[in-house]
Coordinates of C-alpha atoms in Angstrom, one line a residue:
M183 CA 33.1 158.6 51.5
S184 CA 33.5 159.6 55.1
Y185 CA 36.1 161.7 56.8
P186 CA 37.3 161.9 60.5
V187 CA 35.7 164.6 62.5
Y188 CA 38.0 166.7 64.7
H189 CA 37.5 169.6 67.1
A190 CA 38.3 173.2 66.1
V191 CA 41.1 173.1 68.7
D192 CA 42.8 170.3 66.7
V193 CA 42.8 172.5 63.5
A194 CA 44.0 175.5 65.5
D195 CA 46.8 173.4 67.1
A196 CA 48.0 172.3 63.6
L197 CA 48.0 176.0 62.5
V198 CA 49.9 177.1 65.6
R199 CA 52.5 174.3 65.0
L200 CA 53.0 175.4 61.4
S201 CA 53.4 179.0 62.5
L202 CA 55.8 178.2 65.3
A203 CA 57.9 176.1 62.9
E204 CA 58.3 179.3 60.8
K205 CA 58.8 181.5 63.9
K206 CA 55.7 183.4 63.0
P207 CA 53.4 183.0 66.0
L208 CA 49.7 183.7 65.7
T209 CA 47.2 185.6 67.8
N210 CA 43.8 184.2 68.9
M211 CA 42.1 186.4 66.4
K212 CA 44.2 185.2 63.5
I213 CA 43.8 181.6 64.6
Q214 CA 40.0 182.1 64.7
K215 CA 40.0 183.4 61.1
L216 CA 42.4 180.7 59.7
T217 CA 40.5 177.9 61.5
Y218 CA 37.2 179.2 60.0
I219 CA 38.8 179.4 56.5
V220 CA 40.1 175.8 56.8
Y221 CA 36.6 174.7 57.9
G222 CA 35.0 176.6 54.9
Y223 CA 37.3 175.1 52.3
W224 CA 36.9 171.6 53.8
L225 CA 33.1 172.0 53.6
G226 CA 33.4 173.2 50.1
F227 CA 35.6 170.4 49.0
T228 CA 34.0 167.5 50.8
N229 CA 30.5 168.5 51.9
F230 CA 31.5 167.2 55.4
Q231 CA 32.2 169.2 58.5
L232 CA 35.8 169.1 59.6
F233 CA 34.7 169.8 63.2
Q234 CA 31.3 169.9 64.9
D235 CA 32.0 173.1 66.9
T236 CA 29.6 176.0 66.1
V237 CA 30.8 179.1 64.3
E238 CA 29.2 182.3 65.3
A239 CA 29.1 185.8 63.8
W240 CA 30.9 188.1 66.3
Q241 CA 31.9 191.7 65.8
Y242 CA 35.3 190.9 64.3
G243 CA 34.2 188.1 62.1
P244 CA 33.5 184.4 62.4
V245 CA 34.4 182.9 65.8
I246 CA 34.4 179.4 67.2
P247 CA 33.4 180.2 70.8
E248 CA 34.9 177.0 72.3
L249 CA 38.2 177.8 70.7
Y250 CA 38.0 181.5 71.5
Y251 CA 37.5 180.8 75.3
R252 CA 40.3 178.2 75.3
L253 CA 42.7 180.8 73.9
A254 CA 41.3 183.9 75.7
R255 CA 44.1 183.8 78.3
Y256 CA 46.5 184.9 75.6
G257 CA 44.5 188.1 75.0
A258 CA 45.9 189.8 71.9
N259 CA 49.4 188.3 72.5
F260 CA 51.1 185.7 70.3
I261 CA 50.6 182.1 71.1
Q262 CA 54.1 180.8 71.6
E263 CA 53.5 177.1 72.2
P264 CA 51.3 174.3 70.8
I265 CA 47.8 174.3 72.1
L266 CA 47.7 170.5 72.6
K267 CA 50.3 168.2 74.1
E268 CA 50.2 166.0 70.9
S269 CA 49.0 166.8 67.5
S270 CA 45.8 165.0 66.7
I271 CA 45.6 165.5 62.9
P272 CA 48.1 163.2 61.1
E273 CA 50.4 165.0 58.8
S274 CA 49.7 162.4 56.1
S275 CA 45.9 163.2 56.2
E276 CA 44.0 165.2 53.6
A277 CA 42.8 167.4 56.4
Y278 CA 46.4 168.3 57.3
E279 CA 47.2 169.0 53.7
L280 CA 44.4 171.4 53.5
I281 CA 45.4 173.1 56.8
Q282 CA 48.9 173.5 55.4
A283 CA 47.6 174.9 52.1
V284 CA 45.3 177.4 53.8
Y285 CA 48.1 178.4 56.2
N286 CA 50.5 179.0 53.3
K287 CA 47.9 181.0 51.3
Y288 CA 46.9 183.3 54.2
K289 CA 49.9 183.4 56.6
N290 CA 51.2 186.7 55.4
L291 CA 47.8 188.5 55.9
T292 CA 47.3 190.3 59.2
A293 CA 44.4 189.4 61.5
G294 CA 42.8 192.7 60.4
Q295 CA 43.1 191.8 56.8
L296 CA 41.5 188.4 57.5
V297 CA 38.7 190.2 59.4
H298 CA 38.2 192.3 56.3
L299 CA 37.9 189.3 54.1
T300 CA 35.2 187.7 56.3
H301 CA 33.3 191.1 56.4
L302 CA 32.9 191.4 52.7
P303 CA 29.3 191.7 51.4
N304 CA 27.4 188.4 51.0
T305 CA 29.9 186.3 53.1
P306 CA 28.3 183.9 55.6
W307 CA 29.4 186.3 58.4
S308 CA 27.8 189.4 56.9
N309 CA 24.6 187.6 56.1
T310 CA 24.3 186.2 59.7
W311 CA 25.5 189.4 61.4
S312 CA 22.9 191.6 59.6
V313 CA 20.1 189.4 61.0
R314 CA 21.5 188.4 64.4
Q315 CA 24.7 189.4 66.1
K316 CA 26.5 186.4 67.6
G317 CA 24.1 184.2 65.7
I318 CA 25.3 180.8 64.5
I319 CA 26.6 180.7 61.0
S320 CA 25.1 177.8 59.1
P321 CA 27.5 175.1 57.9
D322 CA 25.4 175.0 54.7
E323 CA 25.9 178.7 54.1
I324 CA 29.7 178.4 54.7
R325 CA 29.9 175.4 52.3
D326 CA 28.0 177.2 49.6
Y327 CA 30.1 180.3 50.0
Y328 CA 33.4 178.4 49.8
Q329 CA 32.3 176.4 46.8
K330 CA 31.8 179.7 45.0
V331 CA 35.2 181.0 46.3
M332 CA 36.8 177.8 44.9
L333 CA 35.1 178.2 41.5
A334 CA 36.3 181.8 41.3
Q335 CA 40.0 180.8 41.8

């Protein structure tokens, strides 16, 4: 089976739209963490990458640099509008269902709490950060980690 491949900004836009519908806007940091978690669960479920953008180990957890720089103009402020003019992930798709499920599961956590989750021992971030700061986190390591997370739930 094959799945469509999106960009991280597509996933982030879907998350922002969900948050705005609930009047709970997100910051760049929280979007980074939620986008990473969606990516991890998707890899764990499907063995396919939801997007091809690289994920790096930065000081405050996993970051998708292309997405970070696209949203950098907001600083630590809330993002009050969709990122894209039109949503590119159909609401009827499996990808959107997962985005919605991850959003609903983690929406009440703060960005700091999400950073803490990604900094736990033996996470893909902690394993990469200990070897090389700002190193690329392997999709295989992310997949393996999220498969373990799913088994533990």
